[in-house]
PDB file of C-alpha atoms in Angstrom:
ATOM      1  CA  MET A  19      -0.557 -11.107  -3.858  1.00  0.00           C
ATOM      2  CA  GLU A  20       1.432 -11.212  -0.702  1.00  0.00           C
ATOM      3  CA  GLN A  21       0.867  -8.415   1.842  1.00  0.00           C
ATOM      4  CA  SER A  22       4.532  -7.375   1.537  1.00  0.00           C
ATOM      5  CA  GLU A  23       4.317  -6.990  -2.234  1.00  0.00           C
ATOM      6  CA  VAL A  24       0.961  -4.997  -1.749  1.00  0.00           C
ATOM      7  CA  LEU A  25       2.788  -2.720   0.690  1.00  0.00           C
ATOM      8  CA  LYS A  26       5.694  -2.247  -1.752  1.00  0.00           C
ATOM      9  CA  ARG A  27       3.101  -1.233  -4.422  1.00  0.00           C
ATOM     10  CA  VAL A  28       1.399   1.226  -2.059  1.00  0.00           C
ATOM     11  CA  ILE A  29       4.883   2.764  -1.102  1.00  0.00           C
ATOM     12  CA  GLY A  30       5.556   3.161  -4.813  1.00  0.00           C
ATOM     13  CA  ILE A  31       2.294   4.918  -5.371  1.00  0.00           C
ATOM     14  CA  LEU A  32       2.897   7.259  -2.311  1.00  0.00           C
ATOM     15  CA  THR A  33       6.610   7.878  -3.468  1.00  0.00           C
ATOM     16  CA  GLU A  34       5.435   8.681  -7.061  1.00  0.00           C
ATOM     17  CA  ALA A  35       2.622  10.937  -5.804  1.00  0.00           C
ATOM     18  CA  GLY A  36       5.189  12.926  -3.515  1.00  0.00           C
ATOM     19  CA  GLU A  37       7.393  13.379  -6.515  1.00  0.00           C
ATOM     20  CA  MET A  38       4.503  14.458  -8.840  1.00  0.00           C
ATOM     21  CA  GLN A  39       3.545  16.975  -6.039  1.00  0.00           C
ATOM     22  CA  ARG A  40       7.224  18.274  -5.776  1.00  0.00           C
ATOM     23  CA  GLN A  41       7.446  18.741  -9.695  1.00  0.00           C
ATOM     24  CA  ALA A  42       3.997  20.458  -9.709  1.00  0.00           C
ATOM     25  CA  GLU A  43       5.155  23.008  -7.038  1.00  0.00           C
ATOM     26  CA  GLN A  44       8.387  23.531  -8.948  1.00  0.00           C
ATOM     27  CA  GLU A  45       6.617  23.985 -12.388  1.00  0.00           C
ATOM     28  CA  ALA A  46       3.905  26.288 -11.124  1.00  0.00           C
ATOM     29  CA  GLY A  47       1.843  24.927 -13.931  1.00  0.00           C
ATOM     30  CA  GLY A  48       0.509  21.872 -12.126  1.00  0.00           C
ATOM     31  CA  GLY A  49       1.413  18.635 -13.744  1.00  0.00           C
ATOM     32  CA  ASP A  50      -0.553  15.691 -15.050  1.00  0.00           C
ATOM     33  CA  ALA A  51      -3.239  15.253 -12.436  1.00  0.00           C
ATOM     34  CA  ASP A  52      -4.423  11.836 -14.049  1.00  0.00           C
ATOM     35  CA  ALA A  53      -0.966  10.321 -13.897  1.00  0.00           C
ATOM     36  CA  GLY A  54      -1.546   9.075 -10.397  1.00  0.00           C
ATOM     37  CA  GLY A  55      -4.717   7.375 -11.495  1.00  0.00           C
ATOM     38  CA  SER A  56      -3.044   5.035 -13.916  1.00  0.00           C
ATOM     39  CA  ILE A  57      -0.869   3.545 -11.196  1.00  0.00           C
ATOM     40  CA  VAL A  58      -3.663   3.194  -8.704  1.00  0.00           C
ATOM     41  CA  THR A  59      -5.631   1.453 -11.548  1.00  0.00           C
ATOM     42  CA  THR A  60      -2.757  -0.798 -12.254  1.00  0.00           C
ATOM     43  CA  LEU A  61      -2.512  -1.725  -8.510  1.00  0.00           C
ATOM     44  CA  LEU A  62      -6.305  -2.426  -8.371  1.00  0.00           C
ATOM     45  CA  ASN A  63      -6.105  -4.619 -11.430  1.00  0.00           C
ATOM     46  CA  GLU A  64      -3.161  -6.601  -9.905  1.00  0.00           C
ATOM     47  CA  THR A  65      -4.535  -7.047  -6.430  1.00  0.00           C
ATOM     48  CA  MET A  66      -8.392  -7.462  -7.168  1.00  0.00           C
ATOM     49  CA  PRO A  67      -9.297 -11.198  -7.784  1.00  0.00           C
ATOM     50  CA  HIS A  68     -10.891 -12.119 -10.942  1.00  0.00           C
ATOM     51  CA  ILE A  69     -14.477 -13.584 -10.257  1.00  0.00           C
ATOM     52  CA  ALA A  70     -16.299 -15.873 -12.243  1.00  0.00           C
ATOM     53  CA  ILE A  71     -20.056 -15.394 -11.710  1.00  0.00           C
ATOM     54  CA  SER A  72     -22.557 -17.836 -13.275  1.00  0.00           C
ATOM     55  CA  ALA A  73     -25.238 -16.375 -15.369  1.00  0.00           C
ATOM     56  CA  ASP A  74     -27.974 -17.876 -13.176  1.00  0.00           C
ATOM     57  CA  ALA A  75     -26.727 -16.568  -9.855  1.00  0.00           C
ATOM     58  CA  SER A  76     -29.070 -14.651  -7.679  1.00  0.00           C
ATOM     59  CA  VAL A  77     -28.323 -11.306  -6.460  1.00  0.00           C
ATOM     60  CA  GLU A  78     -27.583 -12.671  -2.904  1.00  0.00           C
ATOM     61  CA  GLU A  79     -25.253 -15.119  -4.345  1.00  0.00           C
ATOM     62  CA  VAL A  80     -23.295 -12.423  -6.364  1.00  0.00           C
ATOM     63  CA  ALA A  81     -23.164 -10.248  -3.435  1.00  0.00           C
ATOM     64  CA  LEU A  82     -21.860 -13.026  -1.086  1.00  0.00           C
ATOM     65  CA  LEU A  83     -19.250 -14.077  -3.719  1.00  0.00           C
ATOM     66  CA  VAL A  84     -18.034 -10.578  -4.444  1.00  0.00           C
ATOM     67  CA  GLY A  85     -17.859  -9.700  -0.812  1.00  0.00           C
ATOM     68  CA  ARG A  86     -15.847 -12.920  -0.047  1.00  0.00           C
ATOM     69  CA  GLU A  87     -13.546 -12.569  -2.915  1.00  0.00           C
ATOM     70  CA  VAL A  88     -13.004  -8.830  -3.058  1.00  0.00           C
ATOM     71  CA  GLY A  89     -12.869  -8.384   0.726  1.00  0.00           C
ATOM     72  CA  GLY A  90      -9.559  -9.858   1.227  1.00  0.00           C
ATOM     73  CA  ALA A  91      -7.955  -7.742  -1.364  1.00  0.00           C
ATOM     74  CA  VAL A  92      -9.480  -4.593  -0.149  1.00  0.00           C
ATOM     75  CA  GLU A  93      -8.268  -5.569   3.328  1.00  0.00           C
ATOM     76  CA  GLN A  94      -4.768  -5.940   2.110  1.00  0.00           C
ATOM     77  CA  LEU A  95      -4.889  -2.411   0.314  1.00  0.00           C
ATOM     78  CA  VAL A  96      -6.304  -0.647   3.380  1.00  0.00           C
ATOM     79  CA  GLY A  97      -3.847  -2.449   5.605  1.00  0.00           C
ATOM     80  CA  ALA A  98      -0.878  -1.348   3.356  1.00  0.00           C
ATOM     81  CA  PHE A  99      -2.122   2.302   3.164  1.00  0.00           C
ATOM     82  CA  THR A 100      -2.730   2.375   6.913  1.00  0.00           C
ATOM     83  CA  LEU A 101       0.740   1.076   7.742  1.00  0.00           C
ATOM     84  CA  ALA A 102       2.238   3.691   5.603  1.00  0.00           C
ATOM     85  CA  PHE A 103       0.188   6.484   7.024  1.00  0.00           C
ATOM     86  CA  ILE A 104       1.019   5.234  10.486  1.00  0.00           C
ATOM     87  CA  ALA A 105       4.790   5.196   9.768  1.00  0.00           C
ATOM     88  CA  LEU A 106       4.666   8.691   8.160  1.00  0.00           C
ATOM     89  CA  ALA A 107       2.488  10.037  11.050  1.00  0.00           C
ATOM     90  CA  GLN A 108       4.783   8.732  13.839  1.00  0.00           C
ATOM     91  CA  VAL A 109       7.734  10.613  12.386  1.00  0.00           C
ATOM     92  CA  HIS A 110       5.751  13.754  11.816  1.00  0.00           C
ATOM     93  CA  ASP A 111       4.445  13.631  15.425  1.00  0.00           C
ATOM     94  CA  SER A 112       7.924  12.994  16.717  1.00  0.00           C
ATOM     95  CA  GLY A 113       9.057  16.305  15.237  1.00  0.00           C
ATOM     96  CA  GLU A 114      12.091  14.796  13.517  1.00  0.00           C
ATOM     97  CA  GLN A 115      12.571  17.419  10.825  1.00  0.00           C
ATOM     98  CA  GLU A 116      15.735  15.832   9.444  1.00  0.00           C
ATOM     99  CA  VAL A 117      13.840  12.736   8.365  1.00  0.00           C
ATOM    100  CA  THR A 118      11.720  13.152   5.146  1.00  0.00           C
ATOM    101  CA  SER A 119       8.687  11.382   4.170  1.00  0.00           C
ATOM    102  CA  ALA A 120      10.823   9.649   1.300  1.00  0.00           C
ATOM    103  CA  ASP A 121      13.130   8.361   3.996  1.00  0.00           C
ATOM    104  CA  VAL A 122      10.250   6.935   5.908  1.00  0.00           C
ATOM    105  CA  LEU A 123       8.788   5.301   2.900  1.00  0.00           C
ATOM    106  CA  GLN A 124      12.229   3.896   1.684  1.00  0.00           C
ATOM    107  CA  ASP A 125      12.790   2.399   5.257  1.00  0.00           C
ATOM    108  CA  LEU A 126       9.315   0.869   5.268  1.00  0.00           C
ATOM    109  CA  ALA A 127       9.946  -0.589   1.550  1.00  0.00           C
ATOM    110  CA  LEU A 128      13.250  -2.154   2.885  1.00  0.00           C
ATOM    111  CA  ARG A 129      11.496  -3.834   5.772  1.00  0.00           C
ATOM    112  CA  ALA A 130       8.712  -5.205   3.395  1.00  0.00           C
ATOM    113  CA  GLU A 131      11.372  -6.480   1.168  1.00  0.00           C
ATOM    114  CA  GLU A 132      13.033  -8.092   4.291  1.00  0.00           C
ATOM    115  CA  LEU A 133       9.695  -9.721   5.203  1.00  0.00           C
ATOM    116  CA  SER A 134       9.059 -11.069   1.745  1.00  0.00           C
ATOM    117  CA  ALA A 135      12.506 -12.444   1.563  1.00  0.00           C
ATOM    118  CA  GLY A 136      12.114 -13.984   5.066  1.00  0.00           C
ATOM    119  CA  GLY A 137       9.307 -16.107   3.972  1.00  0.00           C
ATOM    120  CA  ASP A 138       6.177 -16.337   6.152  1.00  0.00           C
ATOM    121  CA  GLY A 139       5.939 -12.609   6.749  1.00  0.00           C
ATOM    122  CA  ASP A 140       5.119 -13.029  10.472  1.00  0.00           C
ATOM    123  CA  GLY A 141       7.976 -10.638  11.613  1.00  0.00           C
ATOM    124  CA  ASP A 142      10.619 -11.427  14.182  1.00  0.00           C
ATOM    125  CA  GLY A 143       8.347 -11.440  17.102  1.00  0.00           C
ATOM    126  CA  ASP A 144      10.257  -8.831  19.147  1.00  0.00           C
ATOM    127  CA  GLY A 145       7.561  -6.185  18.953  1.00  0.00           C
ATOM    128  CA  GLU A 146      10.248  -3.672  17.939  1.00  0.00           C
ATOM    129  CA  ASN A 147       9.036  -3.062  14.291  1.00  0.00           C
ATOM    130  CA  GLY A 148       5.542  -1.914  15.161  1.00  0.00           C
ATOM    131  CA  PRO A 149       2.595  -2.647  12.865  1.00  0.00           C
ATOM    132  CA  GLU A 150       4.428  -4.172   9.924  1.00  0.00           C
ATOM    133  CA  GLU A 151       4.848  -7.403  11.821  1.00  0.00           C
ATOM    134  CA  SER A 152       1.240  -8.043  10.833  1.00  0.00           C
ATOM    135  CA  LEU A 153       2.209  -7.983   7.125  1.00  0.00           C
TER     136      LEU A 153
END
């Protein structure tokens, strides 16, 4: 899965989690605490590679194979969550009260879409967009 697609999925999870939190606050009864788990599970199932391990593989071989195969997917997920966190934190730290977290996530999703539509995902090279150039 391309990094821009992983980022869009992460943004979807964060957006849905924010909406669930708002609903829980309005309903004063909570909400479905497990609902977020299913979208995270879906994301993991889609991003984690399927690994074929031979029955006679040693523990060391299994560890090496799993580390190599899963490491890239974990790096993509951590990168996407980190990028979203940084974007949200920058707006928070700037004190811009008229910009909501939903606005920040929507902007980030649009930029991720532009990167995926643009092809290679290397960014435009002007340094203006910050960390998302490394998508």
